[in-house]
Amino acid sequence: MNTQTTIEAGRITQALERLSADIAEALAQADGSGEKLALIGIANGGLPFCQKLATSLRKKLGCELPVGSVDMTFHRDDVMANPIPAAKSRTDLPFEIEGATLILADDVIHSGRTVRAALNEIFDLGRPKRVYLAVLCDRGGRRLPVQPDFVGLVLDTDPSQKVKVNLDTENPSLDTVEILQA
Amino acid sequence: MTPSPAWTRKDLIAIEDLSREELDIIFATAESFKSTLGRSVKKLPSLRGVTVVNLFMEPSTRTRLAFEIAATRLSADVISVMGDASSLVKGETLRDTALNIQALSADMIIMRHSAAGAAKYLSEITDMPVINAGDGAHAHPTQALLDAYTLREKFGPDLTGKHVTILGDILFSRVARSNIWCLKKLGAHVTLAGPSTLVPREFENLGVRVCHDLKQALADADAVMLLRIQHERQTSTHFPSLGEYTSMFGLNKRRAAWLKPNAIIMHPGPINRGVELDSDLADSSRSVILDQVTNGIAVRMAVLYLCASTKSLSTAQ
């Protein structure tokens, strides 16, 4: 697989910064003070992005922000066509879902099927008051009516390409987003 | 994310058919399903639209229930057919029963039968995945899988070098046979113990130790698996009385002291309390009998899910 485009760390850091500022502003406008707020990464690709977003948002909001992960495997619509991966992060939501405002985070949005499945998994565990969707990269190609509320980078890709996000939670200067030609 | 290798097996008939890799796929999948068992909404959509027929030609409570619950949790439609309430009592052959079930658009069969080989036969004459829920004295693969899963939970995923003693009626036990295959594939050492009439030396050909001295058989065990003494089959021919069996091989507090301090006690059920196992031991902290029952749901969900996925793939192709 050949790398066609690489987005470097500086642009990713900027995108993350702007994205978290947008979320903080939206939360302030929604007057969410005192509400249960939590951040959920979609396993596995969304987890490093979620972690970085949490760090940035905690600074901006000046409050604790619990973080969880959601594994949407059981709600995939191709669930019987692909075996369950042997190693993956399980759904772990160490906070109350019922009535909470959640920010669902993933590294890339494409067809929208992953987000649909993640929402179903969350709703098996409780009924949040509101769910925002934040993604680092929107590569287009939606097949379901699912749109993110907050987007870091808009990528121009065609269906044959792959988007690979490499986020280093320790060293942001190593972050890259690669567009690969199959 | 490390994708698991593809599962290509339509049926689960016996542990001896499975590779070590396939065992690991089942355990990984079961672990995923187990993480969902404590939820308030326990149902997952994985087998939505799939019709599972639970064909039980021999009496069973926990295996049948566990399969029913497992299939239901995966959103399958489950229909249970008992042997004495089926057309088999009118003289219909097993072949015709199976082909009729297939013609009724069922998708999977879970079968228990008194004849060894019945599940394999069914798997060869139908396109549906067939899960063996016990065939005669041959195999009970999901019991062995849930036993191994329970051992992995207690001792970690690598069972290499662990000592497991299976105690009781080995000769007629499909559970023992499946467990021997499974534990050996996972690298554990297996000792078979019990009276010589129920534990013949021929079992040594399977690569296990046969021991008629209970103290010796328990001394190095990390786990002891007790098997039910099947009153209905052996009392008249294989030992003089249940009382005598209990006095020689029943596990009680005094004998449990021969085990290592962290050794666990297992039993596939149903237990003959006071015969092969004392009641206080069955309910003690060393007993993982109820863990086995719970794990049976997760393991059976995994097996149903994996075997159903091959049907889905072949339909799609």
Tab-separated table of C-alpha atoms in Angstrom:
chain	number	residue	atom	x	y	z
A	1	MET	CA	0.000	0.000	0.000
A	2	ASN	CA	1.477	3.362	-1.035
A	3	THR	CA	1.205	6.475	1.080
A	4	GLN	CA	-0.331	9.169	-1.032
A	5	THR	CA	-0.581	12.005	1.457
A	6	THR	CA	0.748	12.512	4.945
A	7	ILE	CA	-0.657	15.146	7.261
A	8	GLU	CA	2.018	16.180	9.724
A	9	ALA	CA	1.846	16.631	13.493
A	10	GLY	CA	1.552	20.436	13.514
A	11	ARG	CA	-1.665	20.425	11.503
A	12	ILE	CA	-3.104	17.654	13.648
A	13	THR	CA	-2.323	19.534	16.875
A	14	GLN	CA	-3.978	22.654	15.459
A	15	ALA	CA	-7.028	20.672	14.392
A	16	LEU	CA	-7.328	19.075	17.825
A	17	GLU	CA	-7.000	22.441	19.531
A	18	ARG	CA	-9.694	24.026	17.382
A	19	LEU	CA	-11.945	21.026	17.764
A	20	SER	CA	-11.779	21.070	21.559
A	21	ALA	CA	-12.354	24.855	21.568
A	22	ASP	CA	-15.489	24.320	19.460
A	23	ILE	CA	-16.730	21.645	21.864
A	24	ALA	CA	-16.074	23.835	24.912
A	25	GLU	CA	-17.954	26.703	23.289
A	26	ALA	CA	-20.887	24.493	22.340
A	27	LEU	CA	-21.095	23.131	25.848
A	28	ALA	CA	-21.029	26.654	27.298
A	29	GLN	CA	-23.807	27.775	24.956
A	30	ALA	CA	-25.862	24.742	25.864
A	31	ASP	CA	-25.458	25.833	29.481
A	32	GLY	CA	-24.412	22.376	30.477
A	33	SER	CA	-23.060	23.466	33.844
A	34	GLY	CA	-23.785	20.912	36.492
A	35	GLU	CA	-24.691	18.281	33.931
A	36	LYS	CA	-23.102	14.872	33.801
A	37	LEU	CA	-20.541	15.117	31.032
A	38	ALA	CA	-18.321	12.302	29.723
A	39	LEU	CA	-16.145	11.453	26.764
A	40	ILE	CA	-16.312	8.063	25.020
A	41	GLY	CA	-13.784	6.754	22.504
A	42	ILE	CA	-14.814	4.159	19.932
A	43	ALA	CA	-12.493	1.148	20.286
A	44	ASN	CA	-9.881	0.788	19.086
A	45	GLY	CA	-8.988	3.599	16.664
A	46	GLY	CA	-10.884	6.275	18.547
A	47	LEU	CA	-9.186	5.689	21.871
A	48	PRO	CA	-5.933	7.661	21.417
A	49	PHE	CA	-7.885	10.522	19.849
A	50	CYS	CA	-10.319	10.418	22.764
A	51	GLN	CA	-7.449	10.555	25.241
A	52	LYS	CA	-5.914	13.602	23.553
A	53	LEU	CA	-9.290	15.307	23.320
A	54	ALA	CA	-9.896	14.667	27.015
A	55	THR	CA	-6.597	16.295	27.990
A	56	SER	CA	-7.357	19.354	25.897
A	57	LEU	CA	-10.986	19.624	27.027
A	58	ARG	CA	-10.140	19.276	30.709
A	59	LYS	CA	-7.899	22.348	30.414
A	60	LYS	CA	-10.525	24.342	28.561
A	61	LEU	CA	-13.462	23.341	30.745
A	62	GLY	CA	-11.484	23.412	33.979
A	63	CYS	CA	-13.259	20.346	35.259
A	64	GLU	CA	-12.896	16.604	35.565
A	65	LEU	CA	-14.065	14.773	32.483
A	66	PRO	CA	-14.558	11.028	32.838
A	67	VAL	CA	-13.449	8.971	29.856
A	68	GLY	CA	-14.740	5.591	28.689
A	69	SER	CA	-14.495	3.315	25.699
A	70	VAL	CA	-17.160	1.663	23.614
A	71	ASP	CA	-16.705	-1.552	21.635
A	72	MET	CA	-19.338	-1.667	18.930
A	73	THR	CA	-18.481	-5.162	17.591
A	74	PHE	CA	-21.774	-6.768	18.568
A	75	HIS	CA	-23.793	-4.076	16.830
A	76	ARG	CA	-21.957	-4.098	13.523
A	77	ASP	CA	-24.258	-4.741	10.583
A	78	ASP	CA	-21.700	-7.155	9.114
A	79	VAL	CA	-21.337	-8.938	12.427
A	80	MET	CA	-21.399	-12.456	10.993
A	81	ALA	CA	-19.127	-11.672	8.057
A	82	ASN	CA	-16.110	-10.848	10.199
A	83	PRO	CA	-15.055	-12.740	13.306
A	84	ILE	CA	-14.767	-10.907	16.596
A	85	PRO	CA	-11.184	-9.622	16.833
A	86	ALA	CA	-9.073	-11.610	19.278
A	87	ALA	CA	-7.579	-8.561	20.965
A	88	LYS	CA	-9.567	-5.414	21.481
A	89	SER	CA	-10.757	-2.981	24.115
A	90	ARG	CA	-14.071	-3.820	25.654
A	91	THR	CA	-16.890	-1.411	26.404
A	92	ASP	CA	-15.940	0.305	29.635
A	93	LEU	CA	-18.109	3.188	30.745
A	94	PRO	CA	-17.198	3.919	34.378
A	95	PHE	CA	-19.848	6.606	34.776
A	96	GLU	CA	-23.619	6.983	34.683
A	97	ILE	CA	-24.990	6.973	31.108
A	98	GLU	CA	-28.560	7.736	32.067
A	99	GLY	CA	-29.251	11.414	31.470
A	100	ALA	CA	-25.606	12.249	30.693
A	101	THR	CA	-24.232	14.464	27.946
A	102	LEU	CA	-21.732	12.351	26.031
A	103	ILE	CA	-19.092	13.238	23.495
A	104	LEU	CA	-18.489	10.230	21.270
A	105	ALA	CA	-15.038	10.364	19.693
A	106	ASP	CA	-13.548	8.489	16.745
A	107	ASP	CA	-10.467	9.018	14.646
A	108	VAL	CA	-12.149	8.709	11.228
A	109	ILE	CA	-15.729	8.842	10.012
A	110	HIS	CA	-16.518	7.260	6.656
A	111	SER	CA	-19.749	5.334	6.017
A	112	GLY	CA	-21.297	6.151	9.405
A	113	ARG	CA	-21.892	2.492	10.227
A	114	THR	CA	-19.384	2.426	13.072
A	115	VAL	CA	-21.025	5.388	14.765
A	116	ARG	CA	-24.465	3.822	14.338
A	117	ALA	CA	-23.215	0.639	15.965
A	118	ALA	CA	-21.488	2.536	18.790
A	119	LEU	CA	-24.695	4.447	19.560
A	120	ASN	CA	-26.617	1.160	19.759
A	121	GLU	CA	-24.046	-0.233	22.187
A	122	ILE	CA	-24.298	2.881	24.370
A	123	PHE	CA	-28.083	2.727	24.400
A	124	ASP	CA	-27.918	-0.891	25.597
A	125	LEU	CA	-26.357	0.500	28.747
A	126	GLY	CA	-28.516	3.546	29.365
A	127	ARG	CA	-30.278	6.534	27.845
A	128	PRO	CA	-28.076	9.606	27.593
A	129	LYS	CA	-29.626	13.057	27.450
A	130	ARG	CA	-27.527	14.036	24.450
A	131	VAL	CA	-24.685	12.624	22.380
A	132	TYR	CA	-22.272	14.816	20.424
A	133	LEU	CA	-20.042	13.256	17.796
A	134	ALA	CA	-16.451	14.445	17.450
A	135	VAL	CA	-14.085	13.045	14.824
A	136	LEU	CA	-10.527	13.875	13.972
A	137	CYS	CA	-10.945	13.138	10.235
A	138	ASP	CA	-14.045	13.254	8.061
A	139	ARG	CA	-13.215	11.447	4.843
A	140	GLY	CA	-16.742	11.607	3.430
A	141	GLY	CA	-18.454	8.666	1.750
A	142	ARG	CA	-21.377	8.483	4.155
A	143	ARG	CA	-23.877	5.668	3.653
A	144	LEU	CA	-26.011	6.484	6.668
A	145	PRO	CA	-27.463	9.814	7.755
A	146	VAL	CA	-24.867	10.318	10.485
A	147	GLN	CA	-22.950	13.594	10.655
A	148	PRO	CA	-20.337	14.656	13.194
A	149	ASP	CA	-20.933	17.750	15.309
A	150	PHE	CA	-17.214	18.521	15.512
A	151	VAL	CA	-14.578	17.760	12.865
A	152	GLY	CA	-10.824	18.267	13.046
A	153	LEU	CA	-9.755	17.606	9.445
A	154	VAL	CA	-11.794	17.207	6.276
A	155	LEU	CA	-10.051	14.808	3.895
A	156	ASP	CA	-10.642	14.439	0.196
A	157	THR	CA	-10.510	10.699	-0.418
A	158	ASP	CA	-11.983	8.211	-2.820
A	159	PRO	CA	-13.470	4.864	-1.714
A	160	SER	CA	-10.410	2.852	-2.747
A	161	GLN	CA	-8.160	4.769	-0.358
A	162	LYS	CA	-7.515	4.069	3.304
A	163	VAL	CA	-6.980	6.605	6.042
A	164	LYS	CA	-4.529	5.618	8.743
A	165	VAL	CA	-4.355	7.738	11.873
A	166	ASN	CA	-1.284	7.369	14.077
A	167	LEU	CA	-1.583	9.313	17.323
A	168	ASP	CA	1.111	9.149	19.959
A	169	THR	CA	-0.408	9.970	23.329
A	170	GLU	CA	3.048	10.632	24.837
A	171	ASN	CA	4.667	12.594	22.033
A	172	PRO	CA	2.372	14.722	19.816
A	173	SER	CA	5.229	15.514	17.431
A	174	LEU	CA	4.977	11.908	16.184
A	175	ASP	CA	1.302	12.230	15.185
A	176	THR	CA	0.484	11.611	11.530
A	177	VAL	CA	-2.534	10.977	9.328
A	178	GLU	CA	-1.783	9.026	6.163
A	179	ILE	CA	-3.951	8.575	3.112
A	180	LEU	CA	-3.008	5.265	1.550
A	181	GLN	CA	-3.725	3.975	-1.915
A	182	ALA	CA	-4.850	0.356	-1.871
B	1	MET	CA	-6.433	-4.170	16.539
B	2	THR	CA	-5.360	-7.726	15.852
B	3	PRO	CA	-8.031	-9.418	13.777
B	4	SER	CA	-8.706	-12.997	14.751
B	5	PRO	CA	-8.077	-15.572	12.065
B	6	ALA	CA	-11.188	-16.581	10.203
B	7	TRP	CA	-13.377	-19.311	11.642
B	8	THR	CA	-14.347	-21.651	8.838
B	9	ARG	CA	-15.925	-24.568	10.686
B	10	LYS	CA	-19.649	-25.089	9.996
B	11	ASP	CA	-20.180	-27.546	12.840
B	12	LEU	CA	-18.883	-28.258	16.293
B	13	ILE	CA	-18.879	-32.007	16.725
B	14	ALA	CA	-15.887	-32.899	18.879
B	15	ILE	CA	-12.885	-31.228	20.487
B	16	GLU	CA	-10.483	-33.567	18.722
B	17	ASP	CA	-11.398	-31.864	15.421
B	18	LEU	CA	-10.312	-28.430	16.670
B	19	SER	CA	-6.888	-26.875	16.329
B	20	ARG	CA	-5.296	-24.953	19.162
B	21	GLU	CA	-5.901	-21.780	17.145
B	22	GLU	CA	-9.609	-22.571	16.896
B	23	LEU	CA	-9.785	-23.137	20.645
B	24	ASP	CA	-8.231	-19.709	21.168
B	25	ILE	CA	-10.779	-18.095	18.819
B	26	ILE	CA	-13.599	-19.655	20.838
B	27	PHE	CA	-12.123	-18.441	24.144
B	28	ALA	CA	-11.535	-14.901	22.828
B	29	THR	CA	-15.061	-14.731	21.437
B	30	ALA	CA	-16.532	-16.141	24.661
B	31	GLU	CA	-14.653	-13.513	26.641
B	32	SER	CA	-16.243	-10.775	24.548
B	33	PHE	CA	-19.674	-12.249	25.145
B	34	LYS	CA	-19.064	-12.778	28.848
B	35	SER	CA	-18.431	-9.055	29.247
B	36	THR	CA	-22.052	-8.461	28.208
B	37	LEU	CA	-23.716	-10.962	30.565
B	38	GLY	CA	-24.093	-8.555	33.491
B	39	ARG	CA	-25.891	-5.880	31.515
B	40	SER	CA	-29.465	-4.891	32.156
B	41	VAL	CA	-30.113	-5.246	28.402
B	42	LYS	CA	-28.519	-8.630	27.800
B	43	LYS	CA	-29.671	-9.150	24.258
B	44	LEU	CA	-27.238	-8.655	21.377
B	45	PRO	CA	-28.324	-8.491	17.740
B	46	SER	CA	-25.696	-10.889	16.386
B	47	LEU	CA	-28.022	-13.758	15.353
B	48	ARG	CA	-31.122	-11.719	14.613
B	49	GLY	CA	-33.210	-13.573	12.043
B	50	VAL	CA	-31.529	-16.926	12.701
B	51	THR	CA	-33.722	-19.851	13.758
B	52	VAL	CA	-32.049	-22.364	16.044
B	53	VAL	CA	-33.590	-25.763	16.740
B	54	ASN	CA	-32.618	-27.339	20.030
B	55	LEU	CA	-33.125	-31.051	19.292
B	56	PHE	CA	-32.704	-32.922	22.560
B	57	MET	CA	-33.261	-36.645	22.272
B	58	GLU	CA	-31.950	-37.271	25.798
B	59	PRO	CA	-32.990	-35.561	29.027
B	60	SER	CA	-31.085	-32.419	29.887
B	61	THR	CA	-31.719	-29.357	31.973
B	62	ARG	CA	-28.664	-27.139	32.152
B	63	THR	CA	-27.171	-27.820	28.717
B	64	ARG	CA	-30.481	-27.302	26.958
B	65	LEU	CA	-31.262	-24.205	29.013
B	66	ALA	CA	-27.770	-22.817	28.527
B	67	PHE	CA	-28.015	-23.236	24.751
B	68	GLU	CA	-31.496	-21.692	24.759
B	69	ILE	CA	-30.334	-18.741	26.799
B	70	ALA	CA	-27.182	-18.335	24.700
B	71	ALA	CA	-29.147	-18.336	21.442
B	72	THR	CA	-31.783	-16.005	22.871
B	73	ARG	CA	-29.126	-13.559	24.086
B	74	LEU	CA	-27.873	-13.442	20.506
B	75	SER	CA	-31.424	-12.599	19.346
B	76	ALA	CA	-31.948	-15.924	17.555
B	77	ASP	CA	-35.373	-17.533	17.537
B	78	VAL	CA	-35.086	-20.793	19.463
B	79	ILE	CA	-37.363	-23.796	19.210
B	80	SER	CA	-36.771	-26.705	21.552
B	81	VAL	CA	-37.824	-30.188	20.530
B	82	MET	CA	-37.732	-32.956	23.112
B	83	GLY	CA	-37.188	-36.513	21.974
B	84	ASP	CA	-40.285	-37.933	23.595
B	85	ALA	CA	-42.417	-35.204	22.019
B	86	SER	CA	-41.082	-35.591	18.493
B	87	SER	CA	-42.020	-37.767	15.551
B	88	LEU	CA	-39.026	-39.966	16.336
B	89	VAL	CA	-41.233	-41.822	18.797
B	90	LYS	CA	-43.571	-42.563	15.879
B	91	GLY	CA	-40.733	-44.214	14.011
B	92	GLU	CA	-39.402	-41.301	11.961
B	93	THR	CA	-35.698	-41.581	11.275
B	94	LEU	CA	-33.224	-39.020	12.523
B	95	ARG	CA	-32.394	-38.269	8.889
B	96	ASP	CA	-36.009	-37.423	8.070
B	97	THR	CA	-36.366	-35.331	11.214
B	98	ALA	CA	-33.263	-33.346	10.299
B	99	LEU	CA	-34.253	-32.861	6.658
B	100	ASN	CA	-37.691	-31.701	7.748
B	101	ILE	CA	-36.146	-29.196	10.128
B	102	GLN	CA	-34.025	-27.940	7.251
B	103	ALA	CA	-37.046	-27.781	4.948
B	104	LEU	CA	-38.778	-25.653	7.586
B	105	SER	CA	-36.020	-23.069	7.017
B	106	ALA	CA	-34.283	-23.501	10.325
B	107	ASP	CA	-30.686	-22.275	10.306
B	108	MET	CA	-28.928	-24.314	12.978
B	109	ILE	CA	-29.387	-27.488	14.987
B	110	ILE	CA	-28.128	-28.122	18.482
B	111	MET	CA	-28.451	-31.828	19.148
B	112	ARG	CA	-28.155	-34.190	22.061
B	113	HIS	CA	-28.489	-37.872	21.241
B	114	SER	CA	-27.776	-41.159	22.983
B	115	ALA	CA	-25.901	-42.520	19.967
B	116	ALA	CA	-22.244	-41.632	19.530
B	117	GLY	CA	-21.769	-40.154	16.071
B	118	ALA	CA	-25.336	-38.864	15.718
B	119	ALA	CA	-24.247	-35.210	15.542
B	120	LYS	CA	-21.581	-35.950	12.948
B	121	TYR	CA	-24.098	-37.863	10.862
B	122	LEU	CA	-26.480	-34.908	10.989
B	123	SER	CA	-23.746	-32.482	10.012
B	124	GLU	CA	-23.041	-34.550	6.915
B	125	ILE	CA	-26.612	-34.752	5.669
B	126	THR	CA	-27.690	-31.136	6.229
B	127	ASP	CA	-26.362	-27.751	5.161
B	128	MET	CA	-27.126	-26.312	8.583
B	129	PRO	CA	-24.463	-25.866	11.209
B	130	VAL	CA	-24.809	-28.660	13.779
B	131	ILE	CA	-23.625	-28.212	17.350
B	132	ASN	CA	-23.094	-31.389	19.338
B	133	ALA	CA	-24.648	-31.032	22.781
B	134	GLY	CA	-23.604	-34.545	23.772
B	135	ASP	CA	-23.653	-37.776	21.752
B	136	GLY	CA	-23.634	-41.011	23.728
B	137	ALA	CA	-20.351	-41.572	25.510
B	138	HIS	CA	-18.441	-39.891	22.668
B	139	ALA	CA	-18.265	-36.137	23.118
B	140	HIS	CA	-19.675	-33.105	24.865
B	141	PRO	CA	-17.511	-30.386	23.342
B	142	THR	CA	-19.163	-27.292	24.802
B	143	GLN	CA	-18.867	-28.727	28.321
B	144	ALA	CA	-15.128	-29.203	27.813
B	145	LEU	CA	-14.834	-25.696	26.380
B	146	LEU	CA	-16.621	-24.115	29.318
B	147	ASP	CA	-14.524	-26.163	31.741
B	148	ALA	CA	-11.326	-24.981	30.057
B	149	TYR	CA	-12.649	-21.418	29.971
B	150	THR	CA	-13.286	-21.608	33.722
B	151	LEU	CA	-9.781	-22.967	34.329
B	152	ARG	CA	-8.315	-20.129	32.227
B	153	GLU	CA	-10.266	-17.623	34.309
B	154	LYS	CA	-8.863	-19.079	37.512
B	155	PHE	CA	-5.279	-19.818	36.452
B	156	GLY	CA	-4.648	-17.473	33.505
B	157	PRO	CA	-4.863	-18.077	29.773
B	158	ASP	CA	-1.918	-20.455	29.618
B	159	LEU	CA	-2.804	-23.847	31.085
B	160	THR	CA	0.512	-25.398	30.091
B	161	GLY	CA	1.742	-27.631	32.886
B	162	LYS	CA	-1.405	-27.310	35.009
B	163	HIS	CA	-2.552	-30.573	36.560
B	164	VAL	CA	-6.196	-31.538	36.265
B	165	THR	CA	-7.594	-34.677	37.852
B	166	ILE	CA	-10.842	-36.067	36.492
B	167	LEU	CA	-12.460	-38.270	39.105
B	168	GLY	CA	-15.346	-40.691	38.745
B	169	ASP	CA	-17.123	-42.476	35.961
B	170	ILE	CA	-14.666	-42.003	33.116
B	171	LEU	CA	-15.640	-45.056	31.123
B	172	PHE	CA	-19.117	-43.846	30.174
B	173	SER	CA	-18.379	-40.140	30.282
B	174	ARG	CA	-18.470	-37.983	27.155
B	175	VAL	CA	-17.500	-35.060	29.385
B	176	ALA	CA	-14.291	-36.827	30.403
B	177	ARG	CA	-13.387	-37.680	26.805
B	178	SER	CA	-13.942	-34.150	25.553
B	179	ASN	CA	-12.065	-32.702	28.510
B	180	ILE	CA	-9.105	-35.006	27.940
B	181	TRP	CA	-8.837	-33.794	24.330
B	182	CYS	CA	-9.289	-30.166	25.259
B	183	LEU	CA	-6.916	-30.094	28.215
B	184	LYS	CA	-4.220	-31.984	26.332
B	185	LYS	CA	-4.465	-29.534	23.412
B	186	LEU	CA	-4.037	-26.685	25.913
B	187	GLY	CA	-0.922	-28.275	27.405
B	188	ALA	CA	-2.357	-29.395	30.748
B	189	HIS	CA	-1.503	-32.705	32.443
B	190	VAL	CA	-4.528	-34.918	32.955
B	191	THR	CA	-4.940	-37.627	35.585
B	192	LEU	CA	-7.931	-39.949	35.530
B	193	ALA	CA	-8.956	-41.363	38.880
B	194	GLY	CA	-11.609	-43.721	40.155
B	195	PRO	CA	-12.288	-47.411	40.510
B	196	SER	CA	-10.460	-49.577	37.978
B	197	THR	CA	-13.782	-50.756	36.552
B	198	LEU	CA	-14.644	-47.179	35.576
B	199	VAL	CA	-11.113	-46.001	34.780
B	200	PRO	CA	-9.457	-48.686	32.669
B	201	ARG	CA	-5.750	-48.477	31.847
B	202	GLU	CA	-6.578	-48.173	28.111
B	203	PHE	CA	-7.142	-44.453	28.651
B	204	GLU	CA	-3.371	-44.080	28.994
B	205	ASN	CA	-3.287	-44.329	25.189
B	206	LEU	CA	-4.764	-40.810	25.132
B	207	GLY	CA	-1.653	-39.479	26.864
B	208	VAL	CA	-3.101	-39.224	30.352
B	209	ARG	CA	-2.158	-40.725	33.708
B	210	VAL	CA	-4.509	-43.326	35.156
B	211	CYS	CA	-4.453	-43.543	38.938
B	212	HIS	CA	-6.568	-45.642	41.275
B	213	ASP	CA	-5.062	-44.195	44.438
B	214	LEU	CA	-7.155	-41.148	45.262
B	215	LYS	CA	-4.620	-39.506	47.557
B	216	GLN	CA	-1.982	-39.719	44.859
B	217	ALA	CA	-4.378	-38.485	42.187
B	218	LEU	CA	-5.303	-35.411	44.198
B	219	ALA	CA	-1.854	-34.492	45.505
B	220	ASP	CA	-0.602	-32.455	42.544
B	221	ALA	CA	-3.959	-31.360	41.140
B	222	ASP	CA	-4.626	-27.690	40.451
B	223	ALA	CA	-8.211	-28.653	39.730
B	224	VAL	CA	-10.299	-31.712	40.359
B	225	MET	CA	-13.204	-32.346	38.012
B	226	LEU	CA	-15.796	-34.631	39.508
B	227	LEU	CA	-18.119	-36.606	37.327
B	228	ARG	CA	-21.601	-37.699	38.197
B	229	ILE	CA	-22.003	-41.320	39.145
B	230	GLN	CA	-24.648	-42.405	36.712
B	231	HIS	CA	-26.825	-44.599	38.926
B	232	GLU	CA	-28.893	-45.586	35.973
B	233	ARG	CA	-25.974	-47.248	34.206
B	234	GLN	CA	-23.322	-48.572	36.488
B	235	THR	CA	-24.440	-49.510	39.944
B	236	SER	CA	-25.271	-53.042	39.078
B	237	THR	CA	-22.122	-53.849	37.175
B	238	HIS	CA	-19.227	-51.528	37.928
B	239	PHE	CA	-19.137	-51.248	41.712
B	240	PRO	CA	-21.109	-52.934	44.453
B	241	SER	CA	-23.027	-49.927	45.768
B	242	LEU	CA	-23.138	-46.158	45.785
B	243	GLY	CA	-22.167	-46.312	49.462
B	244	GLU	CA	-19.037	-48.225	48.598
B	245	TYR	CA	-18.141	-45.797	45.807
B	246	THR	CA	-18.580	-42.867	48.180
B	247	SER	CA	-16.475	-44.518	50.867
B	248	MET	CA	-13.638	-45.103	48.384
B	249	PHE	CA	-13.788	-42.166	45.958
B	250	GLY	CA	-16.319	-39.606	47.195
B	251	LEU	CA	-14.737	-36.184	47.723
B	252	ASN	CA	-15.249	-35.031	51.284
B	253	LYS	CA	-13.555	-32.505	53.562
B	254	ARG	CA	-10.926	-34.955	54.744
B	255	ARG	CA	-9.919	-35.901	51.214
B	256	ALA	CA	-10.122	-32.338	49.945
B	257	ALA	CA	-7.293	-31.606	52.401
B	258	TRP	CA	-5.079	-33.757	50.147
B	259	LEU	CA	-5.449	-31.116	47.452
B	260	LYS	CA	-3.144	-28.112	47.112
B	261	PRO	CA	-4.509	-25.092	49.014
B	262	ASN	CA	-5.491	-23.183	45.866
B	263	ALA	CA	-6.885	-26.166	43.974
B	264	ILE	CA	-10.414	-25.755	42.695
B	265	ILE	CA	-13.341	-28.174	42.558
B	266	MET	CA	-15.355	-28.560	39.354
B	267	HIS	CA	-18.428	-30.562	38.398
B	268	PRO	CA	-20.432	-30.511	35.165
B	269	GLY	CA	-23.643	-31.220	37.085
B	270	PRO	CA	-26.051	-32.479	38.034
B	271	ILE	CA	-24.349	-33.261	41.345
B	272	ASN	CA	-25.238	-36.301	43.401
B	273	ARG	CA	-24.681	-34.523	46.704
B	274	GLY	CA	-23.200	-36.860	49.258
B	275	VAL	CA	-22.221	-39.418	46.609
B	276	GLU	CA	-19.336	-38.152	44.475
B	277	LEU	CA	-19.165	-34.813	46.306
B	278	ASP	CA	-20.037	-33.672	49.814
B	279	SER	CA	-22.558	-30.890	49.960
B	280	ASP	CA	-20.384	-28.508	51.986
B	281	LEU	CA	-17.566	-28.823	49.429
B	282	ALA	CA	-19.970	-28.227	46.556
B	283	ASP	CA	-20.956	-24.957	48.203
B	284	SER	CA	-17.473	-23.998	49.417
B	285	SER	CA	-15.233	-21.203	48.147
B	286	ARG	CA	-13.104	-23.802	46.349
B	287	SER	CA	-16.043	-24.800	44.203
B	288	VAL	CA	-16.347	-23.135	40.786
B	289	ILE	CA	-19.392	-25.154	39.809
B	290	LEU	CA	-21.667	-22.144	39.372
B	291	ASP	CA	-18.931	-20.268	37.485
B	292	GLN	CA	-18.934	-23.195	35.077
B	293	VAL	CA	-22.674	-22.770	34.569
B	294	THR	CA	-22.345	-19.030	33.888
B	295	ASN	CA	-19.389	-19.546	31.579
B	296	GLY	CA	-21.463	-22.103	29.703
B	297	ILE	CA	-23.619	-19.258	28.390
B	298	ALA	CA	-20.659	-17.229	27.092
B	299	VAL	CA	-18.946	-20.247	25.535
B	300	ARG	CA	-22.129	-21.417	23.839
B	301	MET	CA	-22.822	-17.900	22.564
B	302	ALA	CA	-19.345	-17.981	21.033
B	303	VAL	CA	-19.846	-21.385	19.420
B	304	LEU	CA	-23.266	-20.468	18.004
B	305	TYR	CA	-21.981	-17.144	16.724
B	306	LEU	CA	-18.884	-18.612	15.087
B	307	CYS	CA	-20.648	-21.544	13.426
B	308	ALA	CA	-23.550	-19.326	12.284
B	309	SER	CA	-21.068	-16.957	10.678
B	310	THR	CA	-19.938	-19.669	8.264
B	311	LYS	CA	-23.523	-20.248	7.151
B	312	SER	CA	-23.929	-16.545	6.596
B	313	LEU	CA	-20.748	-16.440	4.530
B	314	SER	CA	-21.674	-19.413	2.392
B	315	THR	CA	-25.126	-17.920	1.779
B	316	ALA	CA	-23.559	-14.622	0.744
B	317	GLN	CA	-21.137	-16.213	-1.709
